Structures are given as structure tokens and as C-alpha cells.
PDB file of C-alpha atoms in Angstrom:
ATOM      1  CA  HIS A 129      40.721  68.056 198.688  1.00  0.00           C
ATOM      2  CA  LEU A 130      42.772  65.739 200.919  1.00  0.00           C
ATOM      3  CA  PHE A 131      45.955  67.654 200.053  1.00  0.00           C
ATOM      4  CA  SER A 132      44.256  70.918 200.998  1.00  0.00           C
ATOM      5  CA  LYS A 133      43.328  69.514 204.449  1.00  0.00           C
ATOM      6  CA  CYS A 134      46.905  68.375 205.084  1.00  0.00           C
ATOM      7  CA  LYS A 135      48.237  71.737 203.983  1.00  0.00           C
ATOM      8  CA  ASN A 136      45.870  73.566 206.354  1.00  0.00           C
ATOM      9  CA  LYS A 137      46.902  71.307 209.269  1.00  0.00           C
ATOM     10  CA  SER A 138      50.556  72.034 208.604  1.00  0.00           C
ATOM     11  CA  LYS A 139      49.825  75.755 208.548  1.00  0.00           C
ATOM     12  CA  MET A 140      47.912  75.496 211.839  1.00  0.00           C
ATOM     13  CA  ARG A 141      50.820  73.694 213.481  1.00  0.00           C
ATOM     14  CA  LYS A 142      53.173  76.475 212.384  1.00  0.00           C
ATOM     15  CA  ILE A 143      50.820  79.134 213.725  1.00  0.00           C
ATOM     16  CA  SER A 144      50.485  77.260 217.043  1.00  0.00           C
ATOM     17  CA  SER A 145      54.249  76.999 217.327  1.00  0.00           C
ATOM     18  CA  ILE A 146      54.689  80.717 216.663  1.00  0.00           C
ATOM     19  CA  ILE A 147      52.005  81.613 219.219  1.00  0.00           C
ATOM     20  CA  GLY A 148      53.662  79.310 221.747  1.00  0.00           C
ATOM     21  CA  LEU A 149      57.052  80.954 221.235  1.00  0.00           C
ATOM     22  CA  LEU A 150      55.498  84.407 221.548  1.00  0.00           C
ATOM     23  CA  CYS A 151      53.853  83.388 224.832  1.00  0.00           C
ATOM     24  CA  VAL A 152      57.138  82.085 226.247  1.00  0.00           C
ATOM     25  CA  ALA A 153      58.947  85.239 225.169  1.00  0.00           C
ATOM     26  CA  GLY A 154      56.238  87.362 226.779  1.00  0.00           C
ATOM     27  CA  CYS A 155      56.483  85.472 230.064  1.00  0.00           C
ATOM     28  CA  LEU A 156      60.262  85.843 230.141  1.00  0.00           C
ATOM     29  CA  ALA A 157      59.968  89.554 229.433  1.00  0.00           C
ATOM     30  CA  ASN A 158      57.471  89.990 232.258  1.00  0.00           C
ATOM     31  CA  GLU A 159      59.730  88.095 234.673  1.00  0.00           C
ATOM     32  CA  ALA A 160      62.636  90.327 233.707  1.00  0.00           C
ATOM     33  CA  LEU A 161      60.538  93.390 234.551  1.00  0.00           C
ATOM     34  CA  LEU A 162      59.600  92.074 238.017  1.00  0.00           C
ATOM     35  CA  PRO A 163      61.685  93.554 240.868  1.00  0.00           C
ATOM     36  CA  VAL A 164      64.253  91.187 242.367  1.00  0.00           C
ATOM     37  CA  LEU A 165      63.654  91.050 246.114  1.00  0.00           C
ATOM     38  CA  ASP A 166      66.259  91.336 248.831  1.00  0.00           C
ATOM     39  CA  SER A 167      66.647  88.277 251.042  1.00  0.00           C
ATOM     40  CA  CYS A 168      67.501  88.742 254.721  1.00  0.00           C
ATOM     41  CA  LEU A 169      67.780  86.850 257.975  1.00  0.00           C
ATOM     42  CA  VAL A 170      64.664  87.576 260.043  1.00  0.00           C
ATOM     43  CA  CYS A 171      64.935  86.633 263.724  1.00  0.00           C
ATOM     44  CA  SER A 172      65.069  87.849 267.322  1.00  0.00           C
ATOM     45  CA  SER A 173      67.359  86.591 270.081  1.00  0.00           C
ATOM     46  CA  ARG A 174      64.481  87.189 272.494  1.00  0.00           C
ATOM     47  CA  THR A 175      62.962  83.959 271.159  1.00  0.00           C
ATOM     48  CA  ASN A 176      65.964  82.401 269.385  1.00  0.00           C
ATOM     49  CA  LEU A 177      69.393  82.779 271.008  1.00  0.00           C
ATOM     50  CA  THR A 178      71.263  81.766 267.850  1.00  0.00           C
ATOM     51  CA  CYS A 179      70.041  85.007 266.259  1.00  0.00           C
ATOM     52  CA  ALA A 180      72.748  86.648 268.392  1.00  0.00           C
ATOM     53  CA  THR A 181      75.307  83.898 268.845  1.00  0.00           C
ATOM     54  CA  ASP A 182      75.311  81.891 265.588  1.00  0.00           C
ATOM     55  CA  PRO A 183      73.459  83.830 262.868  1.00  0.00           C
ATOM     56  CA  GLU A 184      75.084  82.096 259.890  1.00  0.00           C
ATOM     57  CA  GLY A 185      72.803  79.110 260.376  1.00  0.00           C
ATOM     58  CA  ALA A 186      69.594  81.166 260.355  1.00  0.00           C
ATOM     59  CA  THR A 187      67.038  81.019 257.514  1.00  0.00           C
ATOM     60  CA  LYS A 188      66.738  83.777 254.900  1.00  0.00           C
ATOM     61  CA  PHE A 189      63.370  85.232 253.924  1.00  0.00           C
ATOM     62  CA  PRO A 190      62.464  87.399 250.895  1.00  0.00           C
ATOM     63  CA  CYS A 191      61.708  91.055 251.638  1.00  0.00           C
ATOM     64  CA  GLU A 192      58.319  91.875 250.145  1.00  0.00           C
ATOM     65  CA  ASN A 193      57.491  95.234 251.755  1.00  0.00           C
ATOM     66  CA  GLY A 194      59.914  97.533 250.001  1.00  0.00           C
ATOM     67  CA  PRO A 195      61.962  98.277 246.886  1.00  0.00           C
ATOM     68  CA  ALA A 196      64.854  96.074 245.886  1.00  0.00           C
ATOM     69  CA  ARG A 197      68.274  96.943 247.283  1.00  0.00           C
ATOM     70  CA  SER A 198      66.829  98.379 250.498  1.00  0.00           C
ATOM     71  CA  GLY A 199      69.141  95.982 252.315  1.00  0.00           C
ATOM     72  CA  CYS A 200      69.057  94.058 255.582  1.00  0.00           C
ATOM     73  CA  TYR A 201      69.452  95.259 259.143  1.00  0.00           C
ATOM     74  CA  THR A 202      70.914  93.980 262.397  1.00  0.00           C
ATOM     75  CA  ARG A 203      69.807  95.873 265.476  1.00  0.00           C
ATOM     76  CA  ILE A 204      70.438  95.810 269.238  1.00  0.00           C
ATOM     77  CA  LEU A 205      67.483  96.731 271.449  1.00  0.00           C
ATOM     78  CA  GLU A 206      67.556  96.309 275.249  1.00  0.00           C
ATOM     79  CA  GLY A 207      70.443  93.866 274.843  1.00  0.00           C
ATOM     80  CA  PHE A 208      68.574  91.601 272.424  1.00  0.00           C
ATOM     81  CA  THR A 209      69.587  91.154 268.770  1.00  0.00           C
ATOM     82  CA  TYR A 210      67.092  91.634 265.942  1.00  0.00           C
ATOM     83  CA  ARG A 211      67.620  90.932 262.226  1.00  0.00           C
ATOM     84  CA  GLY A 212      65.366  91.594 259.254  1.00  0.00           C
ATOM     85  CA  CYS A 213      64.586  93.587 256.106  1.00  0.00           C
ATOM     86  CA  ALA A 214      65.498  97.283 256.227  1.00  0.00           C
ATOM     87  CA  ALA A 215      62.292  98.106 254.340  1.00  0.00           C
ATOM     88  CA  ASP A 216      60.322  96.989 257.413  1.00  0.00           C
ATOM     89  CA  LEU A 217      61.880  99.661 259.676  1.00  0.00           C
ATOM     90  CA  ASP A 218      60.205 103.015 260.174  1.00  0.00           C
ATOM     91  CA  GLU A 219      62.053 106.219 259.308  1.00  0.00           C
ATOM     92  CA  ASP A 220      63.116 107.034 262.889  1.00  0.00           C
ATOM     93  CA  VAL A 221      64.753 103.635 263.354  1.00  0.00           C
ATOM     94  CA  LEU A 222      66.413 103.900 259.935  1.00  0.00           C
ATOM     95  CA  ASN A 223      67.898 107.264 260.920  1.00  0.00           C
ATOM     96  CA  SER A 224      69.112 105.717 264.173  1.00  0.00           C
ATOM     97  CA  CYS A 225      70.773 102.939 262.188  1.00  0.00           C
ATOM     98  CA  ARG A 226      72.531 105.437 259.954  1.00  0.00           C
ATOM     99  CA  ASN A 227      73.752 107.530 262.898  1.00  0.00           C
ATOM    100  CA  ASN A 228      74.842 104.859 265.385  1.00  0.00           C
ATOM    101  CA  GLU A 229      76.514 101.811 263.897  1.00  0.00           C
ATOM    102  CA  ASN A 230      77.220 100.408 267.368  1.00  0.00           C
ATOM    103  CA  ILE A 231      73.563  99.492 267.918  1.00  0.00           C
ATOM    104  CA  CYS A 232      72.235  99.117 264.367  1.00  0.00           C
ATOM    105  CA  THR A 233      73.676  98.492 260.921  1.00  0.00           C
ATOM    106  CA  ILE A 234      72.290  98.098 257.399  1.00  0.00           C
ATOM    107  CA  CYS A 235      73.973  96.048 254.682  1.00  0.00           C
ATOM    108  CA  VAL A 236      73.311  95.596 250.971  1.00  0.00           C
ATOM    109  CA  GLY A 237      74.699  93.150 248.462  1.00  0.00           C
ATOM    110  CA  GLN A 238      78.173  93.506 247.008  1.00  0.00           C
ATOM    111  CA  SER A 239      78.520  96.269 244.403  1.00  0.00           C
ATOM    112  CA  ASN A 240      75.090  97.537 245.482  1.00  0.00           C
ATOM    113  CA  ASN A 241      73.384  94.386 244.223  1.00  0.00           C
ATOM    114  CA  ILE A 242      70.430  92.852 246.033  1.00  0.00           C
ATOM    115  CA  ALA A 243      71.027  91.718 249.603  1.00  0.00           C
ATOM    116  CA  GLN A 244      71.283  87.949 250.000  1.00  0.00           C
ATOM    117  CA  GLY A 245      71.294  87.359 253.749  1.00  0.00           C
ATOM    118  CA  CYS A 246      74.140  89.817 254.298  1.00  0.00           C
ATOM    119  CA  ASN A 247      72.999  90.378 257.914  1.00  0.00           C
ATOM    120  CA  ASN A 248      74.418  87.003 258.947  1.00  0.00           C
ATOM    121  CA  GLN A 249      77.428  88.155 260.969  1.00  0.00           C
ATOM    122  CA  VAL A 250      77.846  88.457 264.743  1.00  0.00           C
ATOM    123  CA  PHE A 251      77.004  92.042 265.686  1.00  0.00           C
ATOM    124  CA  PRO A 252      78.672  94.160 266.888  1.00  0.00           C
ATOM    125  CA  VAL A 253      81.949  92.670 265.730  1.00  0.00           C
ATOM    126  CA  HIS A 254      83.552  93.414 269.123  1.00  0.00           C
ATOM    127  CA  ARG A 255      80.779  91.599 271.018  1.00  0.00           C
ATOM    128  CA  HIS A 256      82.088  90.059 274.244  1.00  0.00           C
ATOM    129  CA  GLN A 257      82.906  86.347 274.373  1.00  0.00           C
ATOM    130  CA  CYS A 258      83.262  84.128 277.440  1.00  0.00           C
ATOM    131  CA  HIS A 259      83.596  80.461 278.313  1.00  0.00           C
ATOM    132  CA  GLN A 260      80.059  79.275 279.067  1.00  0.00           C
ATOM    133  CA  CYS A 261      79.194  76.058 280.860  1.00  0.00           C
ATOM    134  CA  ARG A 262      77.759  74.635 284.054  1.00  0.00           C
ATOM    135  CA  GLY A 263      78.698  71.383 285.683  1.00  0.00           C
ATOM    136  CA  GLU A 264      79.568  69.401 288.751  1.00  0.00           C
ATOM    137  CA  ILE A 265      82.840  69.819 290.609  1.00  0.00           C
ATOM    138  CA  ASN A 266      85.505  67.616 288.928  1.00  0.00           C
ATOM    139  CA  GLY A 267      83.462  67.651 285.711  1.00  0.00           C
ATOM    140  CA  THR A 268      84.516  69.165 282.360  1.00  0.00           C
ATOM    141  CA  CYS A 269      83.421  72.673 283.380  1.00  0.00           C
ATOM    142  CA  ASP A 270      85.552  72.499 286.524  1.00  0.00           C
ATOM    143  CA  GLY A 271      88.901  72.193 284.726  1.00  0.00           C
ATOM    144  CA  ILE A 272      90.627  74.681 282.438  1.00  0.00           C
ATOM    145  CA  PRO A 273      88.322  75.149 279.395  1.00  0.00           C
ATOM    146  CA  LEU A 274      89.740  73.523 276.272  1.00  0.00           C
ATOM    147  CA  GLY A 275      87.479  75.158 273.692  1.00  0.00           C
ATOM    148  CA  LEU A 276      87.231  78.744 272.506  1.00  0.00           C
ATOM    149  CA  PRO A 277      85.020  81.280 274.294  1.00  0.00           C
ATOM    150  CA  THR A 278      81.605  81.817 272.731  1.00  0.00           C
ATOM    151  CA  VAL A 279      79.549  84.933 271.983  1.00  0.00           C
ATOM    152  CA  CYS A 280      77.451  86.313 274.846  1.00  0.00           C
ATOM    153  CA  GLU A 281      73.698  85.966 274.336  1.00  0.00           C
ATOM    154  CA  MET A 282      72.896  89.510 275.487  1.00  0.00           C
ATOM    155  CA  PHE A 283      74.784  92.594 274.310  1.00  0.00           C
ATOM    156  CA  ASP A 284      76.269  94.917 276.910  1.00  0.00           C
ATOM    157  CA  SER A 285      79.058  97.288 275.917  1.00  0.00           C
ATOM    158  CA  ASN A 286      80.512  96.861 279.433  1.00  0.00           C
ATOM    159  CA  ASP A 287      80.075  93.100 279.572  1.00  0.00           C
ATOM    160  CA  ARG A 288      82.459  90.877 281.550  1.00  0.00           C
ATOM    161  CA  CYS A 289      83.022  87.176 282.173  1.00  0.00           C
ATOM    162  CA  PHE A 290      82.492  85.320 285.437  1.00  0.00           C
ATOM    163  CA  ILE A 291      83.092  82.064 287.275  1.00  0.00           C
ATOM    164  CA  LEU A 292      80.750  81.069 290.097  1.00  0.00           C
ATOM    165  CA  ARG A 293      81.815  78.190 292.311  1.00  0.00           C
ATOM    166  CA  THR A 294      79.589  76.602 294.916  1.00  0.00           C
ATOM    167  CA  SER A 295      80.390  73.565 297.020  1.00  0.00           C
ATOM    168  CA  THR A 296      78.991  71.312 294.291  1.00  0.00           C
ATOM    169  CA  THR A 297      78.987  73.159 290.951  1.00  0.00           C
ATOM    170  CA  ILE A 298      80.969  75.455 288.670  1.00  0.00           C
ATOM    171  CA  THR A 299      79.295  77.972 286.353  1.00  0.00           C
ATOM    172  CA  ARG A 300      81.087  80.031 283.696  1.00  0.00           C
ATOM    173  CA  GLY A 301      79.468  82.661 281.520  1.00  0.00           C
ATOM    174  CA  CYS A 302      78.790  86.275 280.607  1.00  0.00           C
ATOM    175  CA  LEU A 303      77.817  88.701 283.330  1.00  0.00           C
ATOM    176  CA  SER A 304      75.059  90.023 281.029  1.00  0.00           C
ATOM    177  CA  ASN A 305      73.340  86.627 280.945  1.00  0.00           C
ATOM    178  CA  ARG A 306      70.096  86.492 282.858  1.00  0.00           C
ATOM    179  CA  GLY A 307      70.147  84.695 286.213  1.00  0.00           C
ATOM    180  CA  THR A 308      73.921  84.707 286.754  1.00  0.00           C
ATOM    181  CA  ASN A 309      73.642  84.938 290.583  1.00  0.00           C
ATOM    182  CA  CYS A 310      76.551  87.364 290.540  1.00  0.00           C
ATOM    183  CA  GLU A 311      74.664  90.377 291.896  1.00  0.00           C
ATOM    184  CA  ASP A 312      77.148  90.308 294.775  1.00  0.00           C
ATOM    185  CA  PRO A 313      80.588  90.475 293.091  1.00  0.00           C
ATOM    186  CA  ASN A 314      82.124  88.774 296.136  1.00  0.00           C
ATOM    187  CA  HIS A 315      80.287  85.605 295.134  1.00  0.00           C
ATOM    188  CA  CYS A 316      81.928  85.380 291.685  1.00  0.00           C
ATOM    189  CA  HIS A 317      85.309  85.669 290.027  1.00  0.00           C
ATOM    190  CA  ILE A 318      84.727  88.482 287.496  1.00  0.00           C
ATOM    191  CA  CYS A 319      87.154  89.561 284.750  1.00  0.00           C
ATOM    192  CA  GLU A 320      86.987  92.005 281.840  1.00  0.00           C
ATOM    193  CA  ILE A 321      88.784  90.489 278.818  1.00  0.00           C
ATOM    194  CA  SER A 322      86.999  88.139 276.406  1.00  0.00           C
ATOM    195  CA  GLY A 323      87.637  84.521 277.381  1.00  0.00           C
ATOM    196  CA  CYS A 324      89.303  85.481 280.672  1.00  0.00           C
ATOM    197  CA  ASN A 325      87.146  83.139 282.791  1.00  0.00           C
ATOM    198  CA  ASN A 326      89.446  80.221 281.982  1.00  0.00           C
ATOM    199  CA  LEU A 327      90.863  79.559 285.453  1.00  0.00           C
ATOM    200  CA  HIS A 328      90.744  76.060 286.883  1.00  0.00           C
ATOM    201  CA  GLY A 329      87.768  75.690 289.190  1.00  0.00           C
ATOM    202  CA  GLU A 330      90.015  75.009 292.181  1.00  0.00           C
ATOM    203  CA  ALA A 331      91.573  78.466 291.775  1.00  0.00           C
ATOM    204  CA  VAL A 332      88.210  80.127 292.468  1.00  0.00           C
ATOM    205  CA  PRO A 333      86.999  80.475 296.082  1.00  0.00           C
ATOM    206  CA  ILE A 334      83.622  79.010 296.979  1.00  0.00           C
ATOM    207  CA  ALA A 335      80.937  81.702 296.918  1.00  0.00           C
ATOM    208  CA  PRO A 336      80.262  82.897 300.489  1.00  0.00           C
ATOM    209  CA  GLY A 337      76.509  82.763 299.926  1.00  0.00           C
ATOM    210  CA  SER A 338      76.787  79.150 298.810  1.00  0.00           C
ATOM    211  CA  ALA A 339      78.895  78.238 301.847  1.00  0.00           C
ATOM    212  CA  VAL A 340      76.405  79.871 304.229  1.00  0.00           C
ATOM    213  CA  THR A 341      73.463  78.197 302.518  1.00  0.00           C
ATOM    214  CA  ASN A 342      75.155  74.810 302.666  1.00  0.00           C
ATOM    215  CA  THR A 343      76.065  75.281 306.346  1.00  0.00           C
ATOM    216  CA  ILE A 344      72.464  76.123 307.232  1.00  0.00           C
ATOM    217  CA  SER A 345      71.252  73.128 305.231  1.00  0.00           C
ATOM    218  CA  MET A 346      73.656  70.837 307.088  1.00  0.00           C
ATOM    219  CA  LEU A 347      72.560  72.237 310.467  1.00  0.00           C
ATOM    220  CA  LEU A 348      68.904  71.720 309.598  1.00  0.00           C
ATOM    221  CA  LEU A 349      69.639  68.201 308.396  1.00  0.00           C
ATOM    222  CA  SER A 350      71.607  67.412 311.562  1.00  0.00           C
ATOM    223  CA  THR A 351      68.853  68.826 313.776  1.00  0.00           C
ATOM    224  CA  SER A 352      66.233  66.763 311.964  1.00  0.00           C
ATOM    225  CA  PHE A 353      68.356  63.635 312.339  1.00  0.00           C
ATOM    226  CA  ILE A 354      68.894  64.219 316.083  1.00  0.00           C
ATOM    227  CA  PHE A 355      65.154  64.831 316.566  1.00  0.00           C
ATOM    228  CA  PHE A 356      64.443  61.582 314.710  1.00  0.00           C
ATOM    229  CA  LEU A 357      66.843  59.652 316.972  1.00  0.00           C
ATOM    230  CA  VAL A 358      65.365  61.130 320.156  1.00  0.00           C
ATOM    231  CA  LYS A 359      61.849  60.350 318.967  1.00  0.00           C
ATOM    232  CA  SER A 360      62.836  56.776 318.123  1.00  0.00           C
ATOM    233  CA  VAL A 361      64.245  56.219 321.620  1.00  0.00           C
TER     234      VAL A 361
END
């Protein structure tokens, strides 16, 4: 009787082991049947400038709204850069991407495999680059820039670089950047080639608007000082 019990326990252990192996095999089979999702950078330079200027450091997200191998997109809209999963675009935008690679592009993984953050390159590849800084006269921005020019935040196919010099500051950047104060081209040194705004600050004339503003400020200050002296006497 005791032997029979032991024999039954041994049999039960074998059955449990077999069932366990079958369960594992079933789980693996189910996982193999699941679609492998694309993974893309999802961002907008409207809220995150690095989406346009330094996309390689952005985070990848799985694409859950479409079939595998739909790919990733990078798109320019009103100068801003957008990145995401191609499956999230409507048909009209997809057609636009296919027909105009200067404002939108779709990538897939190598050898048509799943996309793994393939939309992580600066777009378009010919995007303008300028030296970009702001500083006091005689500061690091005032001298000849030592570093390489950097990608412009906004995309403009006719973009240019500028240097704006006032009596106290030097500003270098892309003409497409918001708030450049270069609406009057006479107030800025403007050039067309990437990285061309590399002149020493002393080689750039002081912006006329800045000079006028400073002169008025000095006159007002002098008038106030004279009035103070007269009042004191």
C-alpha cells in the first residue's frame, strides 16, 4: 500500500512537469504570434527644441496604433519639427510625405525590418546651421566663434545667419529664430552660408536702432540728473 502511494506521487510529479512544459511552450508560441511593434521618436520642437536640433538623444516609444513595419515619420509644419509613428498619420498627410521628401519623410528598419527609432536624424539633412550665442561685449560671443555652428531651431528653406551688435551685447543666430530683432536688415549683419556669422564682434557695426535708443537713454538720464541738481540747489 505504501509503495502504491509513492508510485502515484511519482506519476503525479511527472504529469505536473509535463503540464508545466506544455504551458511554457504555449506561452512562447503565443508570444511568437504577437506582432512586433515599431519604435519611434515621438516629439515636437514646438515644446522641445531638441526634437529639431539634437534628436538622437530623444526617447523612443512603441507604436501601438498600426501594423508592424509601418515605420516612423519626421515632418516639418510651419517651421516646427514633428516626429512620431507613421501609423498615427492620416492618409492625406501620408500621401504628402510620399510626394514631398523636403517637408516629410518616412523610414523603416533596415532590410524592411521593424523601425527602431530610425527617425532620429536631423531633418532635412541640408538644414541651415549658424553660430548661436548671446553675450556681453568682450565676452566669448564677441570674439571669433571657436565651436562648430549648430542646427537652427526653426526650418526655413531660405534661412540665413545673423550677427546683431548693440553698444553692450553681441547676438549670433539663425534669422528664422523667433525674436531676432533683425526685421530691419540694416540693424544686423546677415549672411547666407551655414556658419557664416563667424566674424569678430568688432567687425560688425553697432545697430543704428541700438545707437539711437542708447543716445535717447543718455539724454533722458542727463536731463534727470540736471533737474536733480537744480532742485537740490
